[in-house]
CSV table of C-alpha atoms in Angstrom, one decimal:
chain,number,residue,atom,x,y,z
A,842,UNK,CA,159.2,56.9,-14.3
A,843,UNK,CA,155.9,55.8,-16.0
A,844,UNK,CA,156.1,52.2,-14.7
A,845,UNK,CA,156.9,53.5,-11.0
A,846,UNK,CA,154.1,56.0,-11.2
A,847,UNK,CA,151.6,53.4,-12.3
A,848,UNK,CA,152.8,50.9,-9.6
A,849,UNK,CA,152.5,53.3,-6.9
A,850,UNK,CA,148.7,53.4,-6.6
A,851,UNK,CA,148.5,49.5,-6.8
A,852,UNK,CA,151.1,49.3,-4.0
A,853,UNK,CA,148.9,51.7,-1.8
A,854,UNK,CA,145.9,49.5,-2.6
A,855,UNK,CA,147.8,46.4,-1.7
A,856,UNK,CA,149.0,47.9,1.5
A,857,UNK,CA,145.5,48.8,2.6
A,858,UNK,CA,144.2,45.3,1.7
A,859,UNK,CA,147.1,43.7,3.7
A,860,UNK,CA,146.3,45.9,6.8
A,861,UNK,CA,142.6,45.3,6.6
A,862,UNK,CA,143.3,41.5,6.6
A,863,UNK,CA,145.8,41.8,9.4
A,864,UNK,CA,143.1,43.8,11.5
A,865,UNK,CA,140.6,41.2,10.8
A,866,UNK,CA,142.9,38.3,11.8
A,867,UNK,CA,143.8,40.2,14.9
A,868,UNK,CA,139.9,40.4,15.7
A,869,UNK,CA,139.4,36.7,15.0
A,870,UNK,CA,142.4,35.6,17.0
A,871,UNK,CA,142.2,35.1,20.8
A,872,UNK,CA,143.8,37.8,22.9
A,873,UNK,CA,147.4,36.9,24.2
A,874,UNK,CA,147.4,35.5,27.6
A,875,UNK,CA,147.8,38.3,30.2
A,876,UNK,CA,146.3,40.9,28.1
A,877,UNK,CA,143.3,43.0,29.0
A,878,UNK,CA,141.6,44.0,25.8
A,879,UNK,CA,138.4,45.0,27.8
A,880,UNK,CA,137.5,47.7,25.0
A,881,UNK,CA,136.6,44.6,23.0
A,882,UNK,CA,134.0,43.5,25.4
A,883,UNK,CA,133.1,46.6,27.4
A,884,UNK,CA,131.8,50.1,27.0
A,885,UNK,CA,134.5,51.9,28.8
A,886,UNK,CA,131.9,54.6,30.1
A,887,UNK,CA,131.0,51.9,32.8
A,888,UNK,CA,134.6,52.0,34.2
A,889,UNK,CA,136.2,54.5,36.8
A,890,UNK,CA,132.8,55.9,37.7
A,891,UNK,CA,132.7,58.2,40.8
A,892,UNK,CA,129.9,57.9,43.2
A,893,UNK,CA,128.1,61.2,43.2
A,894,UNK,CA,125.3,60.0,45.6
A,895,UNK,CA,127.3,57.8,48.1
A,896,UNK,CA,124.9,58.3,51.1
A,897,UNK,CA,121.6,58.1,49.1
A,898,UNK,CA,120.3,61.5,49.9
A,899,UNK,CA,119.1,61.9,46.3
A,900,UNK,CA,117.1,59.7,43.8
A,901,UNK,CA,118.9,57.2,41.8
A,902,UNK,CA,121.8,54.9,42.8
A,903,UNK,CA,125.4,55.5,43.9
A,904,UNK,CA,126.2,57.2,40.6
A,905,UNK,CA,123.2,59.2,39.5
A,906,UNK,CA,124.2,59.3,35.8
A,907,UNK,CA,124.3,55.4,35.7
A,908,UNK,CA,121.4,53.3,34.9
A,909,UNK,CA,119.5,51.5,37.7
A,910,UNK,CA,118.2,48.8,35.4
A,911,UNK,CA,119.6,45.4,36.6
A,912,UNK,CA,119.7,43.8,33.1
A,913,UNK,CA,121.7,46.7,31.6
A,914,UNK,CA,124.1,46.8,34.7
A,915,UNK,CA,124.5,42.9,34.7
A,916,UNK,CA,125.6,43.0,31.2
A,917,UNK,CA,128.2,45.6,31.9
A,918,UNK,CA,129.4,43.8,35.0
A,919,UNK,CA,129.9,40.5,33.2
A,920,UNK,CA,131.7,42.2,30.5
A,921,UNK,CA,134.2,43.8,32.9
A,922,UNK,CA,134.7,40.5,34.7
A,923,UNK,CA,135.3,38.7,31.4
A,924,UNK,CA,137.9,41.3,30.3
A,925,UNK,CA,139.9,40.9,33.5
A,926,UNK,CA,139.4,44.5,34.6
A,927,UNK,CA,140.6,45.3,38.0
A,928,UNK,CA,137.6,45.5,40.3
A,929,UNK,CA,138.6,48.8,41.7
A,930,UNK,CA,137.7,50.3,38.1
A,931,UNK,CA,134.1,48.7,38.1
A,932,UNK,CA,133.3,49.2,41.9
A,933,UNK,CA,130.5,51.7,41.3
A,934,UNK,CA,129.2,49.6,38.7
A,935,UNK,CA,129.1,46.4,40.8
A,936,UNK,CA,127.5,48.2,43.8
A,937,UNK,CA,125.0,49.9,41.5
A,938,UNK,CA,124.1,46.5,40.1
A,939,UNK,CA,123.7,44.8,43.5
A,940,UNK,CA,121.5,47.7,44.8
A,941,UNK,CA,119.5,47.5,41.6
A,942,UNK,CA,118.8,44.0,42.3
A,943,UNK,CA,117.8,44.7,45.9
A,944,UNK,CA,115.7,47.3,44.9
A,945,UNK,CA,113.8,45.3,42.2
A,946,UNK,CA,113.3,42.5,44.7
A,947,UNK,CA,111.9,44.9,47.3
A,948,UNK,CA,109.7,46.7,44.7
A,949,UNK,CA,111.3,50.0,45.2
A,950,UNK,CA,111.7,52.5,42.3
A,951,UNK,CA,115.2,54.0,43.0
A,952,UNK,CA,114.4,57.1,40.9
A,953,UNK,CA,111.2,57.9,42.6
A,954,UNK,CA,112.9,57.3,46.1
A,955,UNK,CA,113.7,60.8,47.2
A,956,UNK,CA,113.9,61.7,50.8
A,957,UNK,CA,113.5,65.5,49.9
A,958,UNK,CA,110.0,64.9,48.6
A,959,UNK,CA,108.9,64.3,52.2
A,960,UNK,CA,107.1,61.6,54.2
A,961,UNK,CA,103.9,61.4,52.3
A,962,UNK,CA,105.6,60.7,48.9
A,963,UNK,CA,107.9,58.0,50.5
A,964,UNK,CA,105.5,56.4,53.0
A,965,UNK,CA,104.9,53.3,50.8
A,966,UNK,CA,108.7,53.0,50.3
A,967,UNK,CA,109.2,53.1,54.2
A,968,UNK,CA,107.2,50.0,54.5
A,969,UNK,CA,108.9,48.2,51.6
A,970,UNK,CA,112.3,48.7,53.1
A,971,UNK,CA,111.4,46.9,56.3
A,972,UNK,CA,109.4,44.2,54.5
A,973,UNK,CA,112.4,43.6,52.4
A,974,UNK,CA,114.7,43.1,55.5
A,975,UNK,CA,112.5,40.5,56.8
A,976,UNK,CA,112.2,39.0,53.1
A,977,UNK,CA,116.1,38.7,53.2
A,978,UNK,CA,116.1,37.2,56.7
A,979,UNK,CA,113.4,34.5,55.9
A,980,UNK,CA,115.5,33.7,52.6
A,981,UNK,CA,118.7,32.7,54.4
A,982,UNK,CA,118.8,31.7,58.0
A,983,UNK,CA,122.2,33.4,58.5
A,984,UNK,CA,120.8,36.9,57.7
A,985,UNK,CA,120.5,37.9,61.3
A,986,UNK,CA,121.2,41.6,60.8
A,987,UNK,CA,118.3,41.9,58.4
A,988,UNK,CA,115.9,40.2,60.6
A,989,UNK,CA,116.9,42.6,63.6
A,990,UNK,CA,116.6,45.7,61.2
A,991,UNK,CA,113.1,44.4,60.1
A,992,UNK,CA,111.8,44.0,63.5
A,993,UNK,CA,113.3,47.3,64.8
A,994,UNK,CA,111.7,48.9,61.7
A,995,UNK,CA,108.1,48.0,62.8
A,996,UNK,CA,108.1,50.5,65.5
A,997,UNK,CA,110.2,53.0,63.3
A,998,UNK,CA,107.5,52.6,60.5
A,999,UNK,CA,104.5,52.8,63.0
A,1000,UNK,CA,105.9,56.3,64.0
A,1001,UNK,CA,105.9,57.4,60.4
A,1002,UNK,CA,102.3,56.3,60.0
A,1003,UNK,CA,101.4,58.3,63.1
A,1004,UNK,CA,103.0,61.3,61.5
A,1005,UNK,CA,101.1,60.8,58.3
A,1006,UNK,CA,97.9,60.8,60.4
A,1007,UNK,CA,99.0,64.0,61.9
A,1008,UNK,CA,98.9,62.7,65.7
A,1009,UNK,CA,102.0,61.1,66.7
A,1010,UNK,CA,104.9,61.9,69.1
A,1011,UNK,CA,106.6,63.9,66.2
A,1012,UNK,CA,103.9,66.0,65.3
A,1013,UNK,CA,103.6,69.7,66.2
A,1014,UNK,CA,100.8,68.9,68.9
A,1015,UNK,CA,102.8,66.0,70.3
A,1016,UNK,CA,105.9,67.8,70.6
A,1017,UNK,CA,104.2,71.0,72.2
A,1018,UNK,CA,102.4,68.9,74.7
A,1019,UNK,CA,105.5,66.8,75.6
A,1020,UNK,CA,107.7,69.9,75.9
A,1021,UNK,CA,105.1,71.9,78.0
A,1022,UNK,CA,104.7,68.7,80.1
A,1023,UNK,CA,108.3,68.4,81.1
A,1024,UNK,CA,108.6,72.1,81.5
A,1025,UNK,CA,105.9,71.9,84.1
A,1026,UNK,CA,107.5,69.0,85.9
A,1027,UNK,CA,110.8,71.0,86.2
A,1028,UNK,CA,109.1,74.0,87.3
A,1029,UNK,CA,107.5,72.0,90.2
A,1030,UNK,CA,110.7,70.6,91.6
A,1031,UNK,CA,113.5,72.2,93.7
A,1032,UNK,CA,115.6,74.4,91.8
A,1033,UNK,CA,118.8,72.5,92.9
A,1034,UNK,CA,117.6,69.4,90.9
A,1035,UNK,CA,116.2,71.4,88.0
A,1036,UNK,CA,119.4,73.1,87.3
A,1037,UNK,CA,121.3,69.7,87.3
A,1038,UNK,CA,119.0,68.3,84.5
A,1039,UNK,CA,120.9,67.5,81.3
A,1040,UNK,CA,120.8,70.2,78.8
A,1041,UNK,CA,118.4,68.0,76.5
A,1042,UNK,CA,115.8,68.0,79.0
A,1043,UNK,CA,116.0,71.6,79.7
A,1044,UNK,CA,116.0,72.3,75.7
A,1045,UNK,CA,112.9,70.1,75.4
A,1046,UNK,CA,111.0,72.2,78.2
A,1047,UNK,CA,112.2,75.5,76.5
A,1048,UNK,CA,112.6,75.0,72.8
A,1049,UNK,CA,110.1,72.1,72.5
A,1050,UNK,CA,107.1,74.3,72.8
A,1051,UNK,CA,108.3,76.6,70.1
A,1052,UNK,CA,108.9,74.1,67.3
A,1053,UNK,CA,106.9,74.4,64.1
A,1054,UNK,CA,105.8,72.1,61.3
A,1055,UNK,CA,108.9,73.1,59.2
A,1056,UNK,CA,111.1,71.8,61.8
A,1057,UNK,CA,109.2,68.5,61.9
A,1058,UNK,CA,109.4,68.2,58.1
A,1059,UNK,CA,113.3,68.8,58.2
A,1060,UNK,CA,113.7,66.1,60.6
A,1061,UNK,CA,111.7,63.7,58.8
A,1062,UNK,CA,113.8,64.3,55.8
A,1063,UNK,CA,116.8,63.5,57.9
A,1064,UNK,CA,115.3,60.2,59.0
A,1065,UNK,CA,114.3,59.3,55.4
A,1066,UNK,CA,117.7,60.0,54.2
A,1067,UNK,CA,119.4,57.8,56.9
A,1068,UNK,CA,116.9,55.0,56.0
A,1069,UNK,CA,117.9,55.2,52.4
A,1070,UNK,CA,121.6,55.2,53.2
A,1071,UNK,CA,121.4,52.2,55.2
A,1072,UNK,CA,119.4,50.2,52.7
A,1073,UNK,CA,122.0,51.3,50.0
A,1074,UNK,CA,125.0,50.2,51.9
A,1075,UNK,CA,123.7,46.7,53.4
A,1076,UNK,CA,121.3,45.5,50.8
A,1077,UNK,CA,123.8,45.2,47.9
A,1078,UNK,CA,126.0,42.9,50.2
A,1079,UNK,CA,123.2,40.7,51.1
A,1080,UNK,CA,122.0,40.5,47.6
A,1081,UNK,CA,125.6,39.7,46.2
A,1082,UNK,CA,126.0,36.9,48.9
A,1083,UNK,CA,122.7,35.3,48.3
A,1084,UNK,CA,123.4,35.1,44.6
A,1085,UNK,CA,127.2,34.4,44.4
A,1086,UNK,CA,128.4,33.8,47.8
A,1087,UNK,CA,131.8,34.8,49.3
A,1088,UNK,CA,133.4,35.5,45.8
A,1089,UNK,CA,130.9,38.5,45.2
A,1090,UNK,CA,131.5,39.8,48.7
A,1091,UNK,CA,135.5,39.7,47.9
A,1092,UNK,CA,134.8,41.3,44.6
A,1093,UNK,CA,132.9,44.3,46.3
A,1094,UNK,CA,135.7,44.6,49.0
A,1095,UNK,CA,138.4,44.6,46.3
A,1096,UNK,CA,136.5,47.4,44.6
A,1097,UNK,CA,137.2,49.5,47.9
A,1098,UNK,CA,133.5,49.7,48.7
A,1099,UNK,CA,133.7,47.7,51.9
A,1100,UNK,CA,136.5,47.4,54.5
A,1101,UNK,CA,138.0,44.3,56.1
A,1102,UNK,CA,135.8,44.7,59.2
A,1103,UNK,CA,132.6,44.0,57.4
A,1104,UNK,CA,134.2,41.5,55.0
A,1105,UNK,CA,135.2,39.5,58.2
A,1106,UNK,CA,131.6,39.6,59.3
A,1107,UNK,CA,130.6,38.0,56.0
A,1108,UNK,CA,133.3,35.4,56.5
A,1109,UNK,CA,131.9,34.6,60.1
A,1110,UNK,CA,128.3,34.4,58.7
A,1111,UNK,CA,129.6,32.1,55.9
A,1112,UNK,CA,131.0,29.7,58.6
A,1113,UNK,CA,127.6,28.7,59.3
A,1114,UNK,CA,128.2,28.4,63.0
A,1115,UNK,CA,126.0,30.2,65.7
A,1116,UNK,CA,129.1,31.8,67.0
A,1117,UNK,CA,130.0,33.0,63.6
A,1118,UNK,CA,126.6,34.3,63.0
A,1119,UNK,CA,126.5,36.1,66.2
A,1120,UNK,CA,129.9,37.9,65.4
A,1121,UNK,CA,128.5,38.8,62.1
A,1122,UNK,CA,125.3,40.3,63.6
A,1123,UNK,CA,127.5,42.6,65.9
A,1124,UNK,CA,129.9,43.6,63.0
A,1125,UNK,CA,127.0,44.5,60.7
A,1126,UNK,CA,125.1,46.4,63.6
A,1127,UNK,CA,128.2,48.3,64.2
A,1128,UNK,CA,128.8,49.1,60.6
A,1129,UNK,CA,125.2,50.4,60.3
A,1130,UNK,CA,125.5,52.6,63.3
A,1131,UNK,CA,129.2,53.5,63.5
A,1132,UNK,CA,130.0,54.0,60.0
A,1133,UNK,CA,127.0,54.2,57.7
A,1134,UNK,CA,124.9,56.9,59.4
A,1135,UNK,CA,127.0,58.2,62.3
A,1136,UNK,CA,128.0,61.3,60.7
A,1137,UNK,CA,124.4,61.9,59.6
A,1138,UNK,CA,123.4,61.6,63.2
A,1139,UNK,CA,125.9,63.9,64.4
A,1140,UNK,CA,125.1,66.5,61.6
A,1141,UNK,CA,121.2,66.3,62.4
A,1142,UNK,CA,121.8,66.8,66.2
A,1143,UNK,CA,124.0,69.8,65.5
A,1144,UNK,CA,121.7,71.5,63.1
A,1145,UNK,CA,119.1,74.3,63.3
A,1146,UNK,CA,120.3,75.7,66.4
A,1147,UNK,CA,118.8,73.7,69.3
A,1148,UNK,CA,116.2,72.1,67.2
A,1149,UNK,CA,118.2,69.2,66.2
A,1150,UNK,CA,119.0,68.3,69.8
A,1151,UNK,CA,115.3,68.6,70.8
A,1152,UNK,CA,114.1,66.5,68.0
A,1153,UNK,CA,116.8,63.7,68.3
A,1154,UNK,CA,115.9,63.6,72.1
A,1155,UNK,CA,112.3,63.2,71.4
A,1156,UNK,CA,112.9,60.2,69.1
A,1157,UNK,CA,115.0,58.7,72.1
A,1158,UNK,CA,111.9,59.3,74.4
A,1159,UNK,CA,109.7,57.4,72.0
A,1160,UNK,CA,112.2,54.7,71.0
A,1161,UNK,CA,111.0,51.1,71.8
A,1162,UNK,CA,112.3,48.6,69.1
A,1163,UNK,CA,109.8,45.7,68.4
A,1164,UNK,CA,112.4,43.0,69.5
A,1165,UNK,CA,111.3,40.5,72.1
A,1166,UNK,CA,113.4,41.1,75.2
A,1167,UNK,CA,114.9,44.4,74.1
A,1168,UNK,CA,114.3,47.4,76.5
A,1169,UNK,CA,112.7,50.7,75.6
A,1170,UNK,CA,115.5,53.4,75.5
A,1171,UNK,CA,114.2,55.0,78.6
A,1172,UNK,CA,114.2,51.7,80.5
A,1173,UNK,CA,117.7,50.9,79.3
A,1174,UNK,CA,119.3,54.0,80.9
A,1175,UNK,CA,116.7,56.2,82.8
A,1176,UNK,CA,117.4,59.7,83.8
A,1177,UNK,CA,118.1,59.9,87.5
A,1178,UNK,CA,119.6,63.4,89.0
A,1179,UNK,CA,121.0,63.8,92.5
A,1180,UNK,CA,121.5,67.1,94.3
A,1181,UNK,CA,121.6,68.4,97.8
A,1182,UNK,CA,118.3,70.1,98.5
A,1183,UNK,CA,118.3,72.2,101.6
A,1184,UNK,CA,121.3,70.3,102.8
A,1185,UNK,CA,119.7,66.8,102.3
A,1186,UNK,CA,120.8,64.4,99.6
A,1187,UNK,CA,117.8,64.3,97.1
A,1188,UNK,CA,117.2,62.2,94.1
A,1189,UNK,CA,114.6,62.5,91.3
A,1190,UNK,CA,113.8,59.6,89.3
A,1191,UNK,CA,112.3,60.4,85.8
A,1192,UNK,CA,110.6,58.4,83.0
A,1193,UNK,CA,113.0,60.1,80.5
A,1194,UNK,CA,116.0,58.5,78.9
A,1195,UNK,CA,119.3,59.5,80.4
A,1196,UNK,CA,121.0,59.9,76.8
A,1197,UNK,CA,120.3,61.0,73.3
A,1198,UNK,CA,120.0,58.5,70.5
A,1199,UNK,CA,121.9,60.9,68.3
A,1200,UNK,CA,125.2,60.6,70.4
A,1201,UNK,CA,127.5,57.9,69.3
A,1202,UNK,CA,128.7,56.2,72.5
A,1203,UNK,CA,125.4,55.7,74.3
A,1204,UNK,CA,123.6,54.7,71.2
A,1205,UNK,CA,126.2,51.9,70.5
A,1206,UNK,CA,125.9,51.0,74.3
A,1207,UNK,CA,122.3,50.3,73.9
A,1208,UNK,CA,122.7,48.3,70.7
A,1209,UNK,CA,125.7,46.2,71.9
A,1210,UNK,CA,124.4,45.6,75.3
A,1211,UNK,CA,120.5,45.4,74.9
A,1212,UNK,CA,119.3,45.2,71.3
A,1213,UNK,CA,121.9,42.8,69.7
A,1214,UNK,CA,121.6,40.5,72.8
A,1215,UNK,CA,117.9,40.2,72.7
A,1216,UNK,CA,117.7,39.6,69.0
A,1217,UNK,CA,120.6,36.9,69.2
A,1218,UNK,CA,118.6,35.2,72.0
A,1219,UNK,CA,115.7,35.0,69.8
A,1220,UNK,CA,117.3,33.5,66.7
A,1221,UNK,CA,119.9,31.6,68.3
A,1222,UNK,CA,118.6,30.4,71.6
A,1223,UNK,CA,114.8,30.2,70.9
A,1224,UNK,CA,114.7,29.5,67.2
A,1225,UNK,CA,111.4,27.6,67.3
A,1226,UNK,CA,109.9,30.8,68.7
A,1227,UNK,CA,111.5,33.2,66.1
A,1228,UNK,CA,109.0,32.7,63.4
A,1229,UNK,CA,106.2,34.2,65.6
A,1230,UNK,CA,107.9,37.4,65.2
A,1231,UNK,CA,109.9,37.2,62.1
A,1232,UNK,CA,107.4,35.2,59.9
A,1233,UNK,CA,104.4,37.7,60.3
A,1234,UNK,CA,103.0,40.2,57.8
A,1235,UNK,CA,104.8,43.5,58.5
A,1236,UNK,CA,101.9,46.0,58.5
A,1237,UNK,CA,99.6,44.2,61.0
A,1238,UNK,CA,102.3,43.8,63.4
A,1239,UNK,CA,103.7,47.3,62.9
A,1240,UNK,CA,100.1,48.6,63.6
A,1241,UNK,CA,100.3,47.4,67.1
A,1242,UNK,CA,103.4,49.7,67.7
A,1243,UNK,CA,101.7,53.0,66.9
A,1244,UNK,CA,102.0,55.5,69.4
A,1245,UNK,CA,98.9,57.6,68.2
A,1246,UNK,CA,96.5,55.0,70.1
A,1247,UNK,CA,98.6,55.4,73.3
A,1248,UNK,CA,99.8,59.0,73.1
A,1249,UNK,CA,97.4,60.5,75.8
A,1250,UNK,CA,98.8,57.7,78.2
A,1251,UNK,CA,102.4,58.1,77.0
A,1252,UNK,CA,102.6,61.8,77.5
A,1253,UNK,CA,101.0,61.4,80.7
A,1254,UNK,CA,103.6,59.0,81.9
A,1255,UNK,CA,106.4,61.3,80.4
A,1256,UNK,CA,105.1,64.3,82.5
A,1257,UNK,CA,104.0,62.9,85.6
A,1258,UNK,CA,106.1,60.0,86.2
A,1259,UNK,CA,108.5,61.9,88.4
A,1260,UNK,CA,109.4,60.9,91.8
A,1261,UNK,CA,111.5,63.0,94.2
A,1262,UNK,CA,112.8,61.2,97.3
A,1263,UNK,CA,115.8,61.4,99.8
A,1264,UNK,CA,119.0,59.9,98.2
A,1265,UNK,CA,119.8,56.6,99.6
A,1266,UNK,CA,122.8,56.7,102.0
A,1267,UNK,CA,126.2,55.9,100.2
A,1268,UNK,CA,127.2,52.3,101.0
A,1269,UNK,CA,130.0,52.3,103.6
A,1270,UNK,CA,133.5,51.9,102.3
A,1271,UNK,CA,134.9,48.3,102.8
A,1272,UNK,CA,137.1,48.0,105.8
A,1273,UNK,CA,140.8,48.0,104.7
A,1274,UNK,CA,142.4,44.8,104.5
A,1275,UNK,CA,144.7,43.8,107.4
A,1276,UNK,CA,148.5,43.9,106.7
A,1277,UNK,CA,149.8,40.5,105.7
A,1278,UNK,CA,152.0,40.5,108.9
A,1279,UNK,CA,148.8,41.0,111.0
A,1280,UNK,CA,147.0,38.2,109.2
A,1281,UNK,CA,149.9,35.9,109.9
A,1282,UNK,CA,150.1,37.0,113.5
A,1283,UNK,CA,146.5,36.2,114.0
């Protein structure tokens, strides 16, 4: 009993020593093939993170609790890769990393970029977003979408500057003047034509003059949120491809962040052919408008009673992307209304657009049929001419797009450029084709 009692403590000590030695040997030994001991390499708090800010409507990245420091995120990403973790488990981490890289390259502070703070607090960031798109285009000759986004952004940013100066189209005085002018034009035309005007035009005339600064501020918040959403979705892909090529795109897709449609865009871009780059441009434009911000446009147009429809229609009236060869929105699909007036077919030609930019189908019609072809022609068919537009400093060129300087003439055109005329007679129906037997007989 005495011997057994004395040896028990020694046996326990020996067992502890053996256990420690085994543990140390396990740590020093390589992991078996096929094992995923990621807890040795990676803080597991970086895994399985839900994106609580997927559309960028708040400061920070996709996950607001996750760091936006590129170095910290890169270390975690490399650890997840080295450990063989499935990409879907670190998808938010990967997107956050490439977003942080893009923001750093653009000089943007993700923590301070908050659409809810309003235009004045975000005005510098508005510029940096579009400057960065042009930077990316000039970095890689296949980044056509970023070039188009940068040029289109020149007129968009100019509109924001006008608002900052309290004088542009989307200011209270501009809206009231435009609404009153359209109302006057409607009042001066035959009722048969006036009653057939689209609802957006009638709302501009009736609701437009009642808008207040709170409505304008709300709409600016919506536009700023959409701008941020596009940046957050598209820039990480471009930064990933620029740094690591298609493997980084495939990794993002495997994480569930991007679908096959846009991944195919990158495969087409990666081909290096003009045809592939053209297809990539169209697919990326479709993702931007039909996937990223489509729901936000729908919600904006439907909000605040009729205010959303009025403000989105005013945006359409003033829309003129600074892409050579592209039409202003009112030129692409001008509003023409026909009606019988006193028994005579009559038509009114207006300077207004015949659609609302917030509506998905006509918005995509314009992009697919006008904007994309115009930009594609510039970079594909007139490549020597492209640097004149894409290699310039952003702010001086954007200044040329300011509506503030041309607001009086613009409002005058919108309110007086209405022409009422007899409707042209319908073209005669083609004569029916002769039956085959008569043709043969002849």
